[in-house]
CSV table of C-alpha atoms and ligand atoms in Angstrom, one decimal:
chain,number,residue,atom,x,y,z
A,1242,MET,CA,15.9,-26.8,9.6
A,1243,LYS,CA,15.6,-27.4,5.8
A,1244,THR,CA,12.1,-27.5,4.3
A,1245,ILE,CA,10.7,-27.7,0.8
A,1246,PHE,CA,7.2,-26.4,0.3
A,1247,PHE,CA,6.5,-28.7,-2.5
A,1248,ASN,CA,4.5,-28.7,-5.7
A,1249,SER,CA,2.0,-25.9,-5.2
A,1250,ASN,CA,-0.3,-24.8,-8.1
A,1251,GLN,CA,1.1,-21.3,-7.9
A,1252,VAL,CA,3.8,-19.3,-6.0
A,1253,VAL,CA,2.9,-15.6,-5.9
A,1254,THR,CA,6.4,-14.2,-5.2
A,1255,CYS,CA,5.7,-10.4,-5.2
A,1256,ARG,CA,9.4,-10.2,-6.0
A,1257,GLY,CA,11.3,-7.0,-6.5
A,1258,SER,CA,12.7,-6.2,-3.0
A,1259,HIS,CA,11.5,-2.6,-3.4
A,1260,SER,CA,8.1,-0.9,-3.1
A,1261,LYS,CA,6.1,-1.4,-6.2
A,1262,LYS,CA,4.7,1.7,-7.9
A,1263,GLY,CA,2.0,2.3,-10.4
A,1264,SER,CA,1.8,-0.3,-13.1
A,1265,GLU,CA,4.4,-2.5,-11.3
A,1266,MET,CA,1.7,-3.3,-8.8
A,1267,SER,CA,-0.1,-5.4,-11.4
A,1268,ASP,CA,2.8,-7.9,-11.4
A,1269,VAL,CA,2.7,-10.5,-8.7
A,1270,GLY,CA,5.7,-12.5,-10.0
A,1271,LEU,CA,3.8,-15.6,-10.6
A,1272,VAL,CA,5.5,-19.1,-10.7
A,1273,ASP,CA,3.1,-21.8,-11.9
A,1274,ASN,CA,3.6,-25.3,-10.4
A,1275,GLY,CA,6.1,-23.8,-8.0
A,1276,SER,CA,8.0,-24.9,-4.9
A,1277,VAL,CA,9.9,-22.9,-2.2
A,1278,VAL,CA,13.0,-24.0,-0.4
A,1279,ILE,CA,13.8,-22.6,3.0
A,1280,GLU,CA,16.9,-23.3,5.0
A,1281,ASP,CA,17.7,-21.9,8.5
A,1282,GLY,CA,14.9,-19.4,8.2
A,1283,LYS,CA,15.8,-18.0,4.9
A,1284,ILE,CA,14.5,-18.6,1.4
A,1285,VAL,CA,17.2,-20.2,-0.7
A,1286,TRP,CA,15.2,-21.1,-3.8
A,1287,VAL,CA,11.9,-20.5,-5.6
A,1288,GLY,CA,11.0,-21.9,-9.0
A,1289,GLN,CA,9.2,-24.6,-10.9
A,1290,THR,CA,8.8,-27.9,-9.2
A,1291,ASP,CA,10.1,-29.7,-12.3
A,1292,ASP,CA,13.5,-28.1,-11.8
A,1293,LEU,CA,13.7,-28.9,-8.1
A,1294,GLU,CA,15.1,-32.5,-8.1
A,1295,SER,CA,18.1,-31.7,-10.3
A,1296,ILE,CA,19.2,-29.0,-7.8
A,1297,PHE,CA,18.3,-30.4,-4.4
A,1298,ASP,CA,18.7,-33.8,-2.8
A,1299,MET,CA,15.1,-34.2,-1.7
A,1300,LYS,CA,15.8,-36.8,1.0
A,1301,ASN,CA,17.7,-34.2,3.1
A,1302,TYR,CA,14.6,-32.0,3.4
A,1303,ASN,CA,11.4,-31.9,5.3
A,1304,ILE,CA,8.7,-31.9,2.6
A,1305,ILE,CA,5.5,-30.1,3.0
A,1306,ASP,CA,3.1,-31.1,0.2
A,1307,CYS,CA,1.2,-28.1,-1.3
A,1308,LYS,CA,-0.5,-29.9,-4.1
A,1309,GLY,CA,-3.7,-28.1,-5.2
A,1310,LYS,CA,-2.8,-25.1,-3.1
A,1311,ILE,CA,-1.0,-21.8,-3.5
A,1312,ILE,CA,1.9,-20.0,-1.7
A,1313,THR,CA,2.1,-16.3,-1.1
A,1314,PRO,CA,4.4,-14.1,1.0
A,1315,ALA,CA,3.1,-13.6,4.5
A,1316,TYR,CA,1.2,-10.4,5.1
A,1317,VAL,CA,2.6,-7.2,6.6
A,1318,ASP,CA,0.2,-5.0,8.5
A,1319,SER,CA,2.0,-1.7,8.5
A,1320,HIS,CA,-0.4,0.5,10.5
A,1321,THR,CA,-2.0,-0.6,13.9
A,1322,HIS,CA,-2.6,0.8,17.3
A,1323,LEU,CA,-2.6,-2.6,19.0
A,1324,VAL,CA,-1.4,-1.8,22.5
A,1325,PHE,CA,-4.2,-0.2,24.4
A,1326,GLY,CA,-6.2,-0.4,27.6
A,1327,GLY,CA,-9.9,-0.8,27.9
A,1328,ASN,CA,-12.4,-1.3,25.1
A,1329,ARG,CA,-15.0,1.0,23.5
A,1330,GLU,CA,-17.8,-1.4,22.6
A,1331,ASP,CA,-20.4,1.1,24.1
A,1332,GLU,CA,-19.2,3.8,21.8
A,1333,TYR,CA,-19.5,1.5,18.9
A,1334,ALA,CA,-23.1,0.7,19.9
A,1335,MET,CA,-23.8,4.4,20.2
A,1336,ARG,CA,-22.5,4.9,16.7
A,1337,LEU,CA,-24.7,2.2,15.4
A,1338,LYS,CA,-27.6,4.2,16.8
A,1339,GLY,CA,-26.5,7.2,14.9
A,1340,ALA,CA,-24.1,9.1,17.2
A,1341,SER,CA,-21.2,10.7,15.4
A,1342,TYR,CA,-17.6,10.3,16.3
A,1343,MET,CA,-17.5,14.0,17.3
A,1344,GLU,CA,-20.6,13.7,19.5
A,1345,ILE,CA,-19.0,10.7,21.3
A,1346,MET,CA,-15.8,12.7,21.8
A,1347,GLU,CA,-17.8,15.5,23.4
A,1348,MET,CA,-19.3,13.0,25.9
A,1349,GLY,CA,-15.8,12.0,27.1
A,1350,GLY,CA,-15.4,9.2,24.6
A,1351,GLY,CA,-13.0,8.7,21.8
A,1352,ILE,CA,-9.2,8.6,22.2
A,1353,ASN,CA,-9.4,10.2,25.7
A,1354,ASN,CA,-11.4,7.2,26.9
A,1355,THR,CA,-8.6,4.9,25.8
A,1356,VAL,CA,-6.0,7.2,27.2
A,1357,ARG,CA,-7.5,7.0,30.6
A,1358,ALA,CA,-7.7,3.2,30.5
A,1359,THR,CA,-4.2,2.8,29.1
A,1360,ARG,CA,-2.7,5.0,31.8
A,1361,GLN,CA,-4.4,2.9,34.5
A,1362,GLU,CA,-3.4,-0.6,33.2
A,1363,SER,CA,-0.1,-2.1,34.1
A,1364,GLU,CA,2.6,-2.8,31.6
A,1365,ASP,CA,2.2,-6.6,32.2
A,1366,PHE,CA,-1.5,-6.4,31.6
A,1367,LEU,CA,-1.1,-4.5,28.4
A,1368,TYR,CA,1.6,-7.0,27.3
A,1369,GLU,CA,-0.6,-10.0,27.9
A,1370,LYS,CA,-3.5,-8.4,26.0
A,1371,ALA,CA,-1.2,-7.5,23.1
A,1372,LEU,CA,0.2,-11.0,22.9
A,1373,LYS,CA,-3.4,-12.4,22.5
A,1374,ARG,CA,-4.1,-9.9,19.7
A,1375,LEU,CA,-1.0,-10.9,17.9
A,1376,ASP,CA,-2.2,-14.6,18.0
A,1377,SER,CA,-5.2,-13.5,16.1
A,1378,PHE,CA,-3.2,-11.4,13.6
A,1379,LEU,CA,-1.2,-14.5,12.9
A,1380,ARG,CA,-4.3,-16.6,12.0
A,1381,PHE,CA,-5.0,-14.1,9.2
A,1382,GLY,CA,-1.5,-14.7,7.8
A,1383,VAL,CA,0.2,-11.6,9.3
A,1384,THR,CA,3.7,-12.2,10.4
A,1385,THR,CA,4.9,-8.6,10.7
A,1386,VAL,CA,3.0,-5.8,12.4
A,1387,GLU,CA,3.6,-2.2,13.1
A,1388,SER,CA,2.4,-1.0,16.5
A,1389,LYS,CA,2.0,2.7,17.6
A,1390,SER,CA,2.0,4.3,21.0
A,1391,GLY,CA,-0.3,7.3,21.4
A,1392,TYR,CA,-2.7,6.2,24.1
A,1393,GLY,CA,-0.7,7.6,26.9
A,1394,LEU,CA,0.4,11.0,25.7
A,1395,ASP,CA,2.2,11.5,29.1
A,1396,PHE,CA,5.8,10.4,29.4
A,1397,ASP,CA,5.3,7.3,31.5
A,1398,THR,CA,2.4,5.8,29.6
A,1399,GLU,CA,4.0,6.4,26.1
A,1400,ILE,CA,7.1,4.7,27.3
A,1401,LYS,CA,5.1,1.9,28.8
A,1402,GLN,CA,3.4,1.3,25.5
A,1403,LEU,CA,6.7,1.3,23.6
A,1404,LYS,CA,8.2,-1.1,26.1
A,1405,VAL,CA,5.3,-3.4,25.5
A,1406,ASN,CA,6.0,-3.1,21.7
A,1407,LYS,CA,9.6,-4.2,22.4
A,1408,ARG,CA,8.5,-7.1,24.7
A,1409,ILE,CA,5.9,-8.5,22.2
A,1410,ASP,CA,8.4,-8.3,19.4
A,1411,GLU,CA,10.9,-10.3,21.5
A,1412,ASN,CA,8.4,-12.9,22.8
A,1413,HIS,CA,5.9,-13.4,20.0
A,1414,ILE,CA,6.4,-15.1,16.6
A,1415,VAL,CA,5.0,-12.1,14.9
A,1416,ASP,CA,7.7,-9.4,14.3
A,1417,VAL,CA,6.6,-6.0,15.7
A,1418,VAL,CA,7.9,-2.7,14.4
A,1419,SER,CA,7.5,0.0,17.1
A,1420,THR,CA,6.3,3.6,16.3
A,1421,TYR,CA,6.3,6.5,18.8
A,1422,MET,CA,3.1,8.5,18.3
A,1423,GLY,CA,2.9,10.8,21.2
A,1424,ALA,CA,1.3,13.2,18.7
A,1425,HIS,CA,-1.8,11.1,18.4
A,1426,SER,CA,-3.9,13.7,20.2
A,1427,VAL,CA,-3.4,16.8,22.3
A,1428,PRO,CA,-3.5,15.9,26.0
A,1429,ASP,CA,-5.9,17.9,28.2
A,1430,GLU,CA,-3.0,19.6,30.0
A,1431,TYR,CA,-1.8,21.0,26.6
A,1432,LYS,CA,-5.1,22.1,25.1
A,1433,GLY,CA,-4.5,25.4,23.2
A,1434,LYS,CA,-0.8,25.0,23.8
A,1435,GLU,CA,0.0,22.5,21.0
A,1436,ASP,CA,3.3,24.2,20.2
A,1437,GLN,CA,4.5,23.6,23.7
A,1438,TYR,CA,3.4,19.9,23.5
A,1439,ILE,CA,5.5,19.6,20.3
A,1440,ASP,CA,8.5,21.2,22.2
A,1441,TYR,CA,7.9,18.8,25.1
A,1442,MET,CA,8.0,15.7,22.8
A,1443,ILE,CA,11.1,17.1,21.0
A,1444,ASP,CA,13.0,17.9,24.2
A,1445,LYS,CA,11.8,15.2,26.7
A,1446,VAL,CA,10.4,12.2,25.0
A,1447,LEU,CA,12.2,11.7,21.6
A,1448,PRO,CA,15.7,11.7,23.2
A,1449,TYR,CA,14.7,9.0,25.6
A,1450,VAL,CA,12.9,6.9,22.9
A,1451,VAL,CA,15.9,7.1,20.7
A,1452,SER,CA,18.5,6.4,23.5
A,1453,GLU,CA,16.6,3.4,24.7
A,1454,GLU,CA,15.9,2.2,21.1
A,1455,LEU,CA,12.2,2.0,21.8
A,1456,ALA,CA,10.9,2.9,18.3
A,1457,THR,CA,11.9,2.8,14.7
A,1458,PHE,CA,9.4,5.4,13.5
A,1459,CYS,CA,7.8,8.6,14.6
A,1460,ASP,CA,4.2,9.4,13.6
A,1461,ILE,CA,1.8,12.3,14.0
A,1462,PHE,CA,-1.9,13.0,13.6
A,1463,CYS,CA,-1.8,16.0,11.2
A,1464,GLU,CA,-5.4,17.2,11.2
A,1465,LYS,CA,-7.5,20.3,11.6
A,1466,ASN,CA,-7.9,21.0,15.3
A,1467,VAL,CA,-5.2,18.5,16.2
A,1468,PHE,CA,-1.6,19.2,14.9
A,1469,SER,CA,-1.0,21.7,12.0
A,1470,ILE,CA,1.3,21.3,9.1
A,1471,GLU,CA,3.9,23.5,10.7
A,1472,GLN,CA,3.8,21.6,14.0
A,1473,SER,CA,4.0,18.3,12.1
A,1474,ARG,CA,7.0,19.6,10.0
A,1475,ARG,CA,8.8,20.6,13.2
A,1476,LEU,CA,8.3,17.3,15.0
A,1477,MET,CA,9.1,15.2,12.0
A,1478,LEU,CA,12.3,17.1,11.1
A,1479,ARG,CA,13.6,16.6,14.6
A,1480,ALA,CA,12.7,13.0,14.6
A,1481,LYS,CA,14.5,12.5,11.3
A,1482,GLU,CA,17.6,14.2,12.7
A,1483,MET,CA,17.5,11.8,15.6
A,1484,GLY,CA,17.4,8.8,13.2
A,1485,LEU,CA,13.8,7.8,13.3
A,1486,GLY,CA,11.8,6.9,10.2
A,1487,LEU,CA,8.8,9.1,9.5
A,1488,LYS,CA,5.1,8.4,9.2
A,1489,ILE,CA,2.1,10.7,9.1
A,1490,HIS,CA,-1.7,10.4,9.6
A,1491,ALA,CA,-2.5,12.7,6.6
A,1492,ASP,CA,-5.6,14.3,5.1
A,1493,GLU,CA,-8.0,11.9,6.8
A,1494,ILE,CA,-10.9,14.3,7.6
A,1495,TYR,CA,-9.8,17.6,6.1
A,1496,ARG,CA,-7.5,18.4,3.2
A,1497,LEU,CA,-4.7,20.0,5.2
A,1498,GLY,CA,-1.7,19.2,3.0
A,1499,GLY,CA,-0.3,16.2,4.8
A,1500,ALA,CA,0.4,14.4,1.6
A,1501,GLU,CA,2.4,17.3,0.3
A,1502,LEU,CA,4.4,17.4,3.6
A,1503,ALA,CA,5.1,13.7,3.4
A,1504,ALA,CA,6.5,14.2,-0.1
A,1505,GLU,CA,8.5,17.3,1.0
A,1506,LEU,CA,10.2,15.4,3.9
A,1507,GLU,CA,10.4,12.1,1.9
A,1508,MET,CA,8.6,10.2,4.7
A,1509,LYS,CA,8.5,6.4,4.6
A,1510,SER,CA,4.7,6.5,4.4
A,1511,ALA,CA,1.6,8.8,4.6
A,1512,ASP,CA,-1.5,7.0,5.9
A,1513,HIS,CA,-5.3,7.4,5.5
A,1514,LEU,CA,-5.2,10.1,2.7
A,1515,LEU,CA,-9.0,10.1,2.2
A,1516,LYS,CA,-9.0,13.8,1.4
A,1517,ALA,CA,-5.5,14.0,-0.1
A,1518,SER,CA,-5.2,16.4,-3.1
A,1519,ASP,CA,-4.3,15.4,-6.6
A,1520,GLN,CA,-1.1,17.3,-6.3
A,1521,GLY,CA,-0.2,15.8,-2.9
A,1522,ILE,CA,-0.7,12.3,-4.4
A,1523,LYS,CA,1.5,13.0,-7.4
A,1524,ASP,CA,4.2,14.6,-5.1
A,1525,MET,CA,4.2,11.5,-3.0
A,1526,ALA,CA,4.6,9.2,-6.0
A,1527,LYS,CA,7.5,11.3,-7.1
A,1528,SER,CA,9.2,11.2,-3.7
A,1529,GLY,CA,8.7,7.5,-3.2
A,1530,VAL,CA,6.4,7.8,-0.2
A,1531,VAL,CA,4.2,4.7,0.3
A,1532,ALA,CA,0.5,5.6,0.4
A,1533,THR,CA,-0.9,3.4,3.2
A,1534,LEU,CA,-4.6,3.0,2.9
A,1535,LEU,CA,-6.9,1.9,5.7
A,1536,PRO,CA,-10.2,0.9,4.2
A,1537,ILE,CA,-11.7,-0.9,7.3
A,1538,THR,CA,-11.6,2.5,9.1
A,1539,ALA,CA,-13.4,4.2,6.3
A,1540,PHE,CA,-16.0,1.4,6.3
A,1541,SER,CA,-16.4,1.5,10.0
A,1542,LEU,CA,-16.9,5.3,10.1
A,1543,LYS,CA,-19.0,5.3,6.9
A,1544,GLU,CA,-16.5,7.6,5.3
A,1545,GLU,CA,-15.6,7.9,1.6
A,1546,TYR,CA,-12.7,5.6,0.7
A,1547,ALA,CA,-9.2,6.7,-0.2
A,1548,ARG,CA,-8.6,7.0,-3.9
A,1549,GLY,CA,-6.5,3.8,-4.3
A,1550,ARG,CA,-7.1,3.6,-8.0
A,1551,PHE,CA,-6.2,7.2,-8.6
A,1552,ILE,CA,-3.0,6.8,-6.6
A,1553,ILE,CA,-1.8,3.8,-8.5
A,1554,ASP,CA,-2.8,5.3,-11.8
A,1555,ASN,CA,-0.6,8.3,-10.9
A,1556,GLY,CA,2.4,6.1,-10.3
A,1557,GLY,CA,2.1,5.8,-6.5
A,1558,ALA,CA,3.0,2.8,-4.3
A,1559,VAL,CA,0.0,1.7,-2.2
A,1560,ALA,CA,0.1,-0.4,0.9
A,1561,ILE,CA,-3.0,-1.5,2.7
A,1562,ALA,CA,-3.2,-1.9,6.5
A,1563,THR,CA,-5.9,-2.6,9.1
A,1564,ASP,CA,-5.5,0.4,11.4
A,1565,TYR,CA,-6.6,-2.0,14.2
A,1566,ASN,CA,-7.5,0.2,17.2
A,1567,PRO,CA,-10.1,0.3,19.9
A,1568,GLY,CA,-12.2,3.1,18.5
A,1569,SER,CA,-12.6,3.8,14.8
A,1570,CYS,CA,-11.7,0.4,13.6
A,1571,HIS,CA,-11.8,-2.5,16.0
A,1572,SER,CA,-11.0,-5.1,13.3
A,1573,HIS,CA,-7.9,-6.7,12.0
A,1574,SER,CA,-9.7,-8.8,9.5
A,1575,ILE,CA,-7.4,-9.1,6.4
A,1576,PRO,CA,-10.2,-10.8,4.4
A,1577,LEU,CA,-12.6,-7.9,5.0
A,1578,MET,CA,-9.8,-5.5,4.1
A,1579,ILE,CA,-9.2,-7.3,0.8
A,1580,ALA,CA,-12.9,-7.1,0.0
A,1581,LEU,CA,-13.1,-3.4,0.7
A,1582,SER,CA,-9.9,-2.7,-1.3
A,1583,THR,CA,-11.1,-4.4,-4.4
A,1584,ILE,CA,-14.7,-3.4,-4.3
A,1585,TYR,CA,-14.5,0.1,-3.0
A,1586,MET,CA,-11.0,1.4,-3.7
A,1587,GLY,CA,-10.8,-0.2,-7.2
A,1588,LEU,CA,-7.7,-2.2,-6.6
A,1589,THR,CA,-7.1,-5.4,-8.6
A,1590,ILE,CA,-6.3,-8.6,-6.7
A,1591,GLU,CA,-2.7,-8.4,-8.0
A,1592,GLU,CA,-2.4,-4.9,-6.6
A,1593,VAL,CA,-3.9,-6.0,-3.3
A,1594,LEU,CA,-1.4,-8.8,-2.9
A,1595,ASN,CA,1.5,-6.4,-3.5
A,1596,ALA,CA,0.0,-3.9,-1.2
A,1597,LEU,CA,-0.3,-6.4,1.6
A,1598,THR,CA,3.2,-7.9,1.2
A,1599,ILE,CA,6.1,-6.1,-0.4
A,1600,ASN,CA,4.6,-2.6,-0.1
A,1601,GLY,CA,3.6,-3.2,3.5
A,1602,ALA,CA,7.2,-4.2,4.1
A,1603,ALA,CA,8.4,-1.1,2.2
A,1604,ALA,CA,6.2,1.1,4.4
A,1605,LEU,CA,8.2,-0.2,7.4
A,1606,GLY,CA,11.6,-0.2,5.6
A,1607,LEU,CA,11.7,-4.0,5.6
A,1608,GLU,CA,11.5,-4.6,1.8
A,1609,LYS,CA,14.9,-6.2,1.7
A,1610,ILE,CA,14.0,-8.6,4.6
A,1611,THR,CA,10.4,-9.7,4.2
A,1612,GLY,CA,7.3,-9.2,2.0
A,1613,SER,CA,8.3,-11.3,-1.0
A,1614,ILE,CA,9.4,-14.8,-1.9
A,1615,GLU,CA,13.0,-14.3,-3.1
A,1616,LYS,CA,16.3,-15.8,-2.4
A,1617,GLY,CA,17.9,-14.4,0.8
A,1618,LYS,CA,14.7,-13.1,2.4
A,1619,ASN,CA,13.1,-14.4,5.5
A,1620,GLY,CA,11.0,-17.5,5.0
A,1621,ASP,CA,7.8,-15.8,5.8
A,1622,ILE,CA,5.1,-17.4,3.6
A,1623,LEU,CA,1.5,-18.5,3.6
A,1624,ILE,CA,-0.1,-21.6,2.2
A,1625,HIS,CA,-3.7,-20.9,1.0
A,1626,ASP,CA,-6.3,-23.6,0.5
A,1627,CYS,CA,-7.3,-22.5,-2.9
A,1628,PRO,CA,-6.4,-23.4,-6.5
A,1629,ASN,CA,-5.2,-20.0,-7.7
A,1630,TYR,CA,-4.5,-16.6,-6.2
A,1631,LYS,CA,-7.7,-15.0,-7.6
A,1632,HIS,CA,-9.6,-17.0,-5.1
A,1633,ILE,CA,-8.1,-14.9,-2.3
A,1634,SER,CA,-10.5,-12.1,-3.3
A,1635,TYR,CA,-13.2,-14.2,-4.9
A,1636,ASN,CA,-13.8,-15.8,-1.5
A,1637,ILE,CA,-15.3,-12.6,-0.3
A,1638,SER,CA,-14.2,-11.9,3.3
A,1639,VAL,CA,-13.2,-15.5,3.9
A,1640,ASN,CA,-9.8,-16.4,5.3
A,1641,THR,CA,-8.1,-18.6,2.7
A,1642,VAL,CA,-4.9,-19.0,4.9
A,1643,GLU,CA,-4.3,-22.6,5.8
A,1644,LYS,CA,-0.7,-22.5,7.1
A,1645,VAL,CA,1.5,-19.7,8.3
A,1646,ILE,CA,5.2,-20.1,8.0
A,1647,LYS,CA,7.5,-17.7,9.9
A,1648,LYS,CA,11.3,-18.0,9.2
A,1649,GLY,CA,10.7,-21.4,7.7
A,1650,GLU,CA,8.6,-22.9,10.5
A,1651,ILE,CA,5.0,-23.7,10.5
A,1652,VAL,CA,3.6,-21.4,13.3
A,1653,TYR,CA,-0.1,-21.8,12.5
A,1654,ASN,CA,-1.9,-24.7,10.9
A,1655,ARG,CA,-5.7,-24.5,10.4
A,1656,VAL,CA,-6.0,-28.2,9.4
B,2583,LIG,ZN1,-3.8,5.2,12.9
């Protein structure tokens, strides 16, 4: 299959093949009047349309006319909890009436509610539900998604979730990166014995996850009254020794020092960071940890937003992700996320585009494979029905994606 995505107004390449930090995030690698050539799933050329005919014999190619439109890399959503049982619409309705997340937890809601439902539902049922969710991610232009376990906590259910991750990756167009997050919450049977739960994950679960190749990353909810810095360090160090990449839910509700820990252990990403200290943010920038910000969660919980502007101004690399999950953020709306990132976190549209593409890929260790339009990378691109890239944020909370291309093939077409 050889295709030319021909004669667009602009190609936003986000080129660099590495995470973009600080002022680098202002550069989207723009090519005016550009075309993209994809052969056998890989990008072989990107440049100005005027140069195309002297290089390629057009009649040998399938031509997709992009006149009046723009091309960007496909989006990478590097933080989701998309495999889960049940739903929590009643809790959401209670929150709208003023109940706090903590009050809902005390009434048996929260993560425990989803844990019960996820334990009950079969692997096949969870798989079918997850496939449908991925269909919807795809329509927003997302062709790579990270998916965490953490709604089982016990051995069987955590493994069930990770197996679903593997199956959806194999059987859906969207690529799925699997993360083991048994340390999402303390299960009832280990309340007050958090250290023993960490031991159990290290001794029993991680070896199985690694030997069966069920996850690429290990993640932990490092938070007051959940897992401490020391417990997080212990689990993460062991996961690293066993070859897993590291992620952390850091400094979301309390300033515990998760950002500093992420820098110390040179984790791939630290996520949330609403309360991260100045020093932690600077340490992360120095260590090359991607700051993954999740503004729809802050919006949904009416929290203060993470300091995206401050992180970039201090040389950090920012990715943005949906945090799609059944509780605090039942949304995977990329357009809403773009609106919140620009208006409330102070990012420019250029920074948002890098955050959603190359930096999302970098947060998953995939920056050499996807996330930008460069020779040799996967042909994962989007065609937007707008005349220039600024329209992507100017159309507030509107999906501008018209076509989604995965490895060179059109896998979604709105028109
Ligand atoms: Zn999360």
